[in-house]
N, CA and C atoms as an extended XYZ file, in Angstrom:
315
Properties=species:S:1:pos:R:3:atomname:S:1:resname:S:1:resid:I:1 pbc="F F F"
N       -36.488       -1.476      206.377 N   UNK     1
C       -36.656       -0.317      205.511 CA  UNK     1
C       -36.056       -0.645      204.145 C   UNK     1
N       -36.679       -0.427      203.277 N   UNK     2
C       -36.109       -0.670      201.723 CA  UNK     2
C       -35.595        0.537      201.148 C   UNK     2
N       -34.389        0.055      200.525 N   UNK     3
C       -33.473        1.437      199.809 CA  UNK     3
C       -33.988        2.584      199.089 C   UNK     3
N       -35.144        1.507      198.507 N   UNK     4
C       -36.217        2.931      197.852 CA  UNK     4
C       -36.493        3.834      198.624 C   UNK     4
N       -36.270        3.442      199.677 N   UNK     5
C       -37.475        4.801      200.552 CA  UNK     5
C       -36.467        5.843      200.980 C   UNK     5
N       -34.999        5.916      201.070 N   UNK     6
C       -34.225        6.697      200.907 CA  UNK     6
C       -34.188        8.098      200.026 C   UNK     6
N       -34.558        7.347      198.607 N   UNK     7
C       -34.568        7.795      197.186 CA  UNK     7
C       -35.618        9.219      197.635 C   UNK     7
N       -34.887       10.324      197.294 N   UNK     8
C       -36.066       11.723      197.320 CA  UNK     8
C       -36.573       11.465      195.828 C   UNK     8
N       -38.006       11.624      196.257 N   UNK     9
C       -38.999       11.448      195.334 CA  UNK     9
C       -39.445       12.555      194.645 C   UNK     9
N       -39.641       12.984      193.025 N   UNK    10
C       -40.200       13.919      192.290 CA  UNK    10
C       -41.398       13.912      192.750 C   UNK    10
N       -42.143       15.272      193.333 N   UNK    11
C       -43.613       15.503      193.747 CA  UNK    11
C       -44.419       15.180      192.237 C   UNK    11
N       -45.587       14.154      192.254 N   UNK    12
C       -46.258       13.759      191.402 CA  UNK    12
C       -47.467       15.041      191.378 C   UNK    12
N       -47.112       15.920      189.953 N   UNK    13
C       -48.182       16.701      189.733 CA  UNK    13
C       -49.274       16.450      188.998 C   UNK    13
N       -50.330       16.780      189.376 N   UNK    14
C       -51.700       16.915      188.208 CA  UNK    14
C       -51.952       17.877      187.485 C   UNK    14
N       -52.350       17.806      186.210 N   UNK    15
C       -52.903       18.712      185.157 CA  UNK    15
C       -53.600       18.707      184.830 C   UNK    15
N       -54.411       19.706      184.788 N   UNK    16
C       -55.924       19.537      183.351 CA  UNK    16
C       -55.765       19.651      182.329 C   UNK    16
N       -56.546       19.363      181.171 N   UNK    17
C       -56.219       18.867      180.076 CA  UNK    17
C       -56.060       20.355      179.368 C   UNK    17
N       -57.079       20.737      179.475 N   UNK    18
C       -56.474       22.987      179.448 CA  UNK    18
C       -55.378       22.980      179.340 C   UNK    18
N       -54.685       23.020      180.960 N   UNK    19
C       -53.276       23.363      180.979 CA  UNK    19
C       -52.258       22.333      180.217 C   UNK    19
N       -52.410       21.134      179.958 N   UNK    20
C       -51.940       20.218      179.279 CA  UNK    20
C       -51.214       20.967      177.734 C   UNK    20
N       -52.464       21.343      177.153 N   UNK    21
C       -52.217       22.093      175.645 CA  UNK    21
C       -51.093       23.364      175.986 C   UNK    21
N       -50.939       24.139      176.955 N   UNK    22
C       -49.853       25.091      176.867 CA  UNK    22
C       -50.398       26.328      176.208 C   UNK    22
N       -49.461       27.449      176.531 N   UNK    23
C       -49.921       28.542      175.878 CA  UNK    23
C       -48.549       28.915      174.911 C   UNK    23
N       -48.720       29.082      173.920 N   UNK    24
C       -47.472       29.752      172.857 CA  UNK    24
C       -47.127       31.199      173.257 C   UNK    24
N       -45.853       31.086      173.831 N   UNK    25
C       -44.900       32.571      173.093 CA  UNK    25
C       -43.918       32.837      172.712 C   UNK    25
N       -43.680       34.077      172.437 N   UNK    26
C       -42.581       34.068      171.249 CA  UNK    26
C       -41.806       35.617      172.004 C   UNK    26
N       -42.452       36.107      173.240 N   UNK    27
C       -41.584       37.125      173.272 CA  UNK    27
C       -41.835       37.136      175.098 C   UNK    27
N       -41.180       37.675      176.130 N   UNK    28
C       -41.877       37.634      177.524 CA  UNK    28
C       -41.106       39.003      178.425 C   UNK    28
N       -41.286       39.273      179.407 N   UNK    29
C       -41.210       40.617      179.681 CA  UNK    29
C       -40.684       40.277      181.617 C   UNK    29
N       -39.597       40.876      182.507 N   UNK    30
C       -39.525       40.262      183.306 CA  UNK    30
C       -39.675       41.402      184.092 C   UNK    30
N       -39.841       41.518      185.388 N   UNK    31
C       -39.729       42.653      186.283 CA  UNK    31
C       -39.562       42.082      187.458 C   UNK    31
N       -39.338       42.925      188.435 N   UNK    32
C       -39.156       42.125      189.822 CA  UNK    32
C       -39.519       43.544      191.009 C   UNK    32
N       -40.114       43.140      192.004 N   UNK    33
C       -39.603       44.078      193.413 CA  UNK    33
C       -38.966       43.406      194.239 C   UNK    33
N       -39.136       43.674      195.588 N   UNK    34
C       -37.716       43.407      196.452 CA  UNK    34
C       -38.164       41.726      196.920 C   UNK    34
N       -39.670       41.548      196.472 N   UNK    35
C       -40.397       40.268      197.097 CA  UNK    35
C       -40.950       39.785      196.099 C   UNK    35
N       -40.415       39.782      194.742 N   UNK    36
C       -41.231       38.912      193.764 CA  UNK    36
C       -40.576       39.254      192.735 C   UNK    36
N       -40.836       38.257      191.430 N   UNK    37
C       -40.380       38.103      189.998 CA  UNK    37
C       -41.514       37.883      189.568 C   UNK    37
N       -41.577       38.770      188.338 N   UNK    38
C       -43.048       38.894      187.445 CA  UNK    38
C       -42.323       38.261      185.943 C   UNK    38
N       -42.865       37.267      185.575 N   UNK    39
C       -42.873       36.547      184.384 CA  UNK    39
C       -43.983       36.834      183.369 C   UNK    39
N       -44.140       37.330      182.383 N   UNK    40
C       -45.222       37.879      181.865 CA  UNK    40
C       -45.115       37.335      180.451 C   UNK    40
N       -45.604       36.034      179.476 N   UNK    41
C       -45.079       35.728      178.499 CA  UNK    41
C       -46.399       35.872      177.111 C   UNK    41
N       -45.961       36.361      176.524 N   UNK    42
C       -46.694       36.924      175.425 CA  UNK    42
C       -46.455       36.451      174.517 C   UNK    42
N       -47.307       36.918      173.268 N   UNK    43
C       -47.406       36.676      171.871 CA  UNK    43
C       -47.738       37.567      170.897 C   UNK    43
N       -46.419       38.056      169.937 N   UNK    44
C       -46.792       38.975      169.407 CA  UNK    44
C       -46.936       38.052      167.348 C   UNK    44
N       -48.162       38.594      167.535 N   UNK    45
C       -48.598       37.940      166.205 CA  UNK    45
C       -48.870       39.023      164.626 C   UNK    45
N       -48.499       38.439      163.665 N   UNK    46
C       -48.805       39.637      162.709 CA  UNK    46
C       -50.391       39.888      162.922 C   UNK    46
N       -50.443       41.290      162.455 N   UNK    47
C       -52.041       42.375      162.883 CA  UNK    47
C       -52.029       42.329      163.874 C   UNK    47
N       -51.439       42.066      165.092 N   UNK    48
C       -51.318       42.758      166.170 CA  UNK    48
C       -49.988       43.889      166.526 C   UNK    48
N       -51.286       45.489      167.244 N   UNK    49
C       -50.886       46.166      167.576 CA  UNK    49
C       -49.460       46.443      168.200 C   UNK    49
N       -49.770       45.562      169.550 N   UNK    50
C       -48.582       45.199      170.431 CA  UNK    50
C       -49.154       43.743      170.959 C   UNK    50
N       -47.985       43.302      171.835 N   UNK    51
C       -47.696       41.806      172.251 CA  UNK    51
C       -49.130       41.188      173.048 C   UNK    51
N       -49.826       40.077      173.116 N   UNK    52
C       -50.549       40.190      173.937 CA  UNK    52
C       -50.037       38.970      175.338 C   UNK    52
N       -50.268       39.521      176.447 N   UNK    53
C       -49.372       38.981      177.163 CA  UNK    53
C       -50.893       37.480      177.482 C   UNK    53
N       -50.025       35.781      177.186 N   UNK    54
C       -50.806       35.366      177.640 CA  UNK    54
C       -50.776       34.811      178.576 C   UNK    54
N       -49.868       34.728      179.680 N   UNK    55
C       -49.926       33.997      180.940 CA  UNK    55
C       -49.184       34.644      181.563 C   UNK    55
N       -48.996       34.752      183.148 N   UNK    56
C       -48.022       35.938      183.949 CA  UNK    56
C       -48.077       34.760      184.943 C   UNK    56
N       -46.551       34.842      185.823 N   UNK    57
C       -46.244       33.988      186.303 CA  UNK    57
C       -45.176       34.311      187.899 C   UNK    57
N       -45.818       34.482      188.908 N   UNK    58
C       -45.407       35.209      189.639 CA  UNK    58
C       -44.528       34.254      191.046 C   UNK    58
N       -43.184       34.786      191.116 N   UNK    59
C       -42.199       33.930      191.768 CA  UNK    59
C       -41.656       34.547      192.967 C   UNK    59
N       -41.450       33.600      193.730 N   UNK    60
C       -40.134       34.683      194.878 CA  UNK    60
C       -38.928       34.704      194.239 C   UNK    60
N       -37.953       35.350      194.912 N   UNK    61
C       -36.439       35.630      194.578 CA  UNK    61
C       -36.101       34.021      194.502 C   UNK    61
N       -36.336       33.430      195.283 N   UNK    62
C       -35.527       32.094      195.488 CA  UNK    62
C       -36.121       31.402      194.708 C   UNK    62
N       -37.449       31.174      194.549 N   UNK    63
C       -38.260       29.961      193.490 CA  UNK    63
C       -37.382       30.326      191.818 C   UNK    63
N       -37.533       32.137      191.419 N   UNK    64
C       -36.966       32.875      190.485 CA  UNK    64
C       -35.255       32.046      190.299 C   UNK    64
N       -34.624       31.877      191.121 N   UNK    65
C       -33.717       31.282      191.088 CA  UNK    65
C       -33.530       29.968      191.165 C   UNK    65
N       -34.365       29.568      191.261 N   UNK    66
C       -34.474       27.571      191.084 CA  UNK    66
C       -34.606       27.981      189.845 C   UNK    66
N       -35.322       28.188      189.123 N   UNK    67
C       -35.777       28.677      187.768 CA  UNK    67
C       -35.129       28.699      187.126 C   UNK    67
N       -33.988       29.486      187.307 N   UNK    68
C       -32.875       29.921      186.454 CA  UNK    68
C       -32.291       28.483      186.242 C   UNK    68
N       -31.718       27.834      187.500 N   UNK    69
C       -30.935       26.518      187.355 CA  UNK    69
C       -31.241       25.646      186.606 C   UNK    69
N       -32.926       25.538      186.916 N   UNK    70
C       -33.356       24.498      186.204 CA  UNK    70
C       -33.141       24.424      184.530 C   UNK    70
N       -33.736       25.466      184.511 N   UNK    71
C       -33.456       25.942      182.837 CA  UNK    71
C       -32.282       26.004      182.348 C   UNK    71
N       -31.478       26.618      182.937 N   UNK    72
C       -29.567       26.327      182.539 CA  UNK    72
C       -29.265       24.873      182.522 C   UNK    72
N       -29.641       23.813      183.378 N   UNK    73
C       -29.628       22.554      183.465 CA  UNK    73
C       -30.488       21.881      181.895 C   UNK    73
N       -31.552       22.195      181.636 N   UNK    74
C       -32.431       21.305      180.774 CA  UNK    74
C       -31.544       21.744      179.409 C   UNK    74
N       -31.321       23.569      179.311 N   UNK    75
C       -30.679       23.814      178.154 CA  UNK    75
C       -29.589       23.373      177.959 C   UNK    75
N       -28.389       23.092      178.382 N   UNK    76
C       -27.507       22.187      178.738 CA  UNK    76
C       -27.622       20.730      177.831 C   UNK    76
N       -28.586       19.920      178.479 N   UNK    77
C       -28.884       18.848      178.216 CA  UNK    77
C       -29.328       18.868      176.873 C   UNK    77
N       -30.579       19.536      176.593 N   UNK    78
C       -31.135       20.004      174.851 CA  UNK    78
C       -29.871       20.292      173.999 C   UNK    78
N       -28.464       21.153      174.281 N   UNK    79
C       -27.364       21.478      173.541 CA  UNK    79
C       -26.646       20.305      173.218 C   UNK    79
N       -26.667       18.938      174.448 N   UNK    80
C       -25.387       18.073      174.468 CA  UNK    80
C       -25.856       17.019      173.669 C   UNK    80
N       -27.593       17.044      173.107 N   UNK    81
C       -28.081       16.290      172.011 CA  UNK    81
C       -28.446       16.751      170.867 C   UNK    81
N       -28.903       18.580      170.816 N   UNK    82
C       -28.819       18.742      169.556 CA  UNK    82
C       -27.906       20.139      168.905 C   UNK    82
N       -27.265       19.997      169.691 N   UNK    83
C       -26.314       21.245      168.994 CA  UNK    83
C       -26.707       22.669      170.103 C   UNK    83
N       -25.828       23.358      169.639 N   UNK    84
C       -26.252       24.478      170.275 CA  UNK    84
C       -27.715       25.950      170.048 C   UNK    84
N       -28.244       26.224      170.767 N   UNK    85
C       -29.247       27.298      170.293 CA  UNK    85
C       -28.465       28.180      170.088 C   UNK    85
N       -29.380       28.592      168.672 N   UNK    86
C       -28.712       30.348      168.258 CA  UNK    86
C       -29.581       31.116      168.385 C   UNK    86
N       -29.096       32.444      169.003 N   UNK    87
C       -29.895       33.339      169.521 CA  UNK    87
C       -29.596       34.475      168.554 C   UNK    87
N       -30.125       35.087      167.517 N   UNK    88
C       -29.739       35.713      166.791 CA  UNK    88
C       -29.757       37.033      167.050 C   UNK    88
N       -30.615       37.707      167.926 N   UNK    89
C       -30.709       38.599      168.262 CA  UNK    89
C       -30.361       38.978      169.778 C   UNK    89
N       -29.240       40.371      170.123 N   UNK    90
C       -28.990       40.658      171.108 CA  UNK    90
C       -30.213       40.558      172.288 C   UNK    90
N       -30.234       40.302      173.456 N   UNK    91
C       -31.224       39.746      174.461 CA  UNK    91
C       -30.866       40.857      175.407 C   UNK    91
N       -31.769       42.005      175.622 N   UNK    92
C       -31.759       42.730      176.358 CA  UNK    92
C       -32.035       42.075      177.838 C   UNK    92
N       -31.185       42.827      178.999 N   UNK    93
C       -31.037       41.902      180.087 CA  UNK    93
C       -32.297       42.523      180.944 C   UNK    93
N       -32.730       43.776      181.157 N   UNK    94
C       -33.385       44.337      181.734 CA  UNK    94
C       -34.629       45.144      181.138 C   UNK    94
N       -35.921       44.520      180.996 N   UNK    95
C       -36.898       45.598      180.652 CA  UNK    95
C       -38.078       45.712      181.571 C   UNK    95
N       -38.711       46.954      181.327 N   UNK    96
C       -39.617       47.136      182.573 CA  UNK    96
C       -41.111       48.096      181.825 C   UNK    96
N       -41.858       47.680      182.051 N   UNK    97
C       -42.800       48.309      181.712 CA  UNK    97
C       -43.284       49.281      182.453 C   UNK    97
N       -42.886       49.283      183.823 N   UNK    98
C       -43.314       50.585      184.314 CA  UNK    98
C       -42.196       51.917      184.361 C   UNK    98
N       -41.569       52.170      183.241 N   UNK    99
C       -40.768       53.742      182.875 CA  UNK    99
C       -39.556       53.453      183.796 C   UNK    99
N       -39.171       52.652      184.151 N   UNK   100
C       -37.924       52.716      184.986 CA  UNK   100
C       -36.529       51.625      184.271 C   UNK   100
N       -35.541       51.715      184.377 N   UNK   101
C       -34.575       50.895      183.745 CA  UNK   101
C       -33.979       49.446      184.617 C   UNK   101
N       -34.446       49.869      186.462 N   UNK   102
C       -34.024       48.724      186.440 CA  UNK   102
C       -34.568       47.636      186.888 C   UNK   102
N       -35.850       47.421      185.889 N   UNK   103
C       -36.642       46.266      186.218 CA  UNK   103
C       -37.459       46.044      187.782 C   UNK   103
N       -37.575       47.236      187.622 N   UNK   104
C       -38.571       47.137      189.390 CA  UNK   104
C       -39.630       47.294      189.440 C   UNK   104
N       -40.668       46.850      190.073 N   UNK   105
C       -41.880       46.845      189.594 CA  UNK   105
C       -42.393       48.152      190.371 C   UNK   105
């Protein structure tokens, strides 16, 4: 047996060239019920009304929380080479589009 094969391997994903290009946003909206996290990421552009949401992205509690890590991990790494992000504006922790405050779908 060779040592490589020990080594846990990154699952090799495929893309289409579509998804390749990405979608831009600049603002995103989160909600959750007791069995899912709703990721909803938008773009609010001048002459538009309101935001238009362009991709929604739907998680369990636990995937929702790999999520988090991962991203605390990469931002981390992005800070320890280029400085820190400034967030200039207070980051509301909880919003919900359906009339309720605490983010439930």
């Amino acid at each position: 047996m060779n040592d490589n094969d020990n080594i846990k391997k990154e699952p090799q994903m495929a893309i289409t060239p579509e998804v390749a290009h990405g979608v831009y946003s600049n603002i995103s909206l989160i909600t959750h019920s007791n069995t899912e996290f709703i990721i909803d990421f938008a773009r609010m552009l001048p002459g538009l009304i309101r935001p238009e949401v362009a991709s929604r992205i739907i998680l369990t509690p636990e995937n929702c929380k790999r999520l988090l890590f991962a991203l605390q991990d990469n931002i981390n790494i992005y800070e320890s080479h280029f400085g820190p992000i400034r967030v200039d504006m207070p980051v509301k922790q909880t919003i919900s589009p359906f009339g309720n405050d605490k983010g439930e779908a």
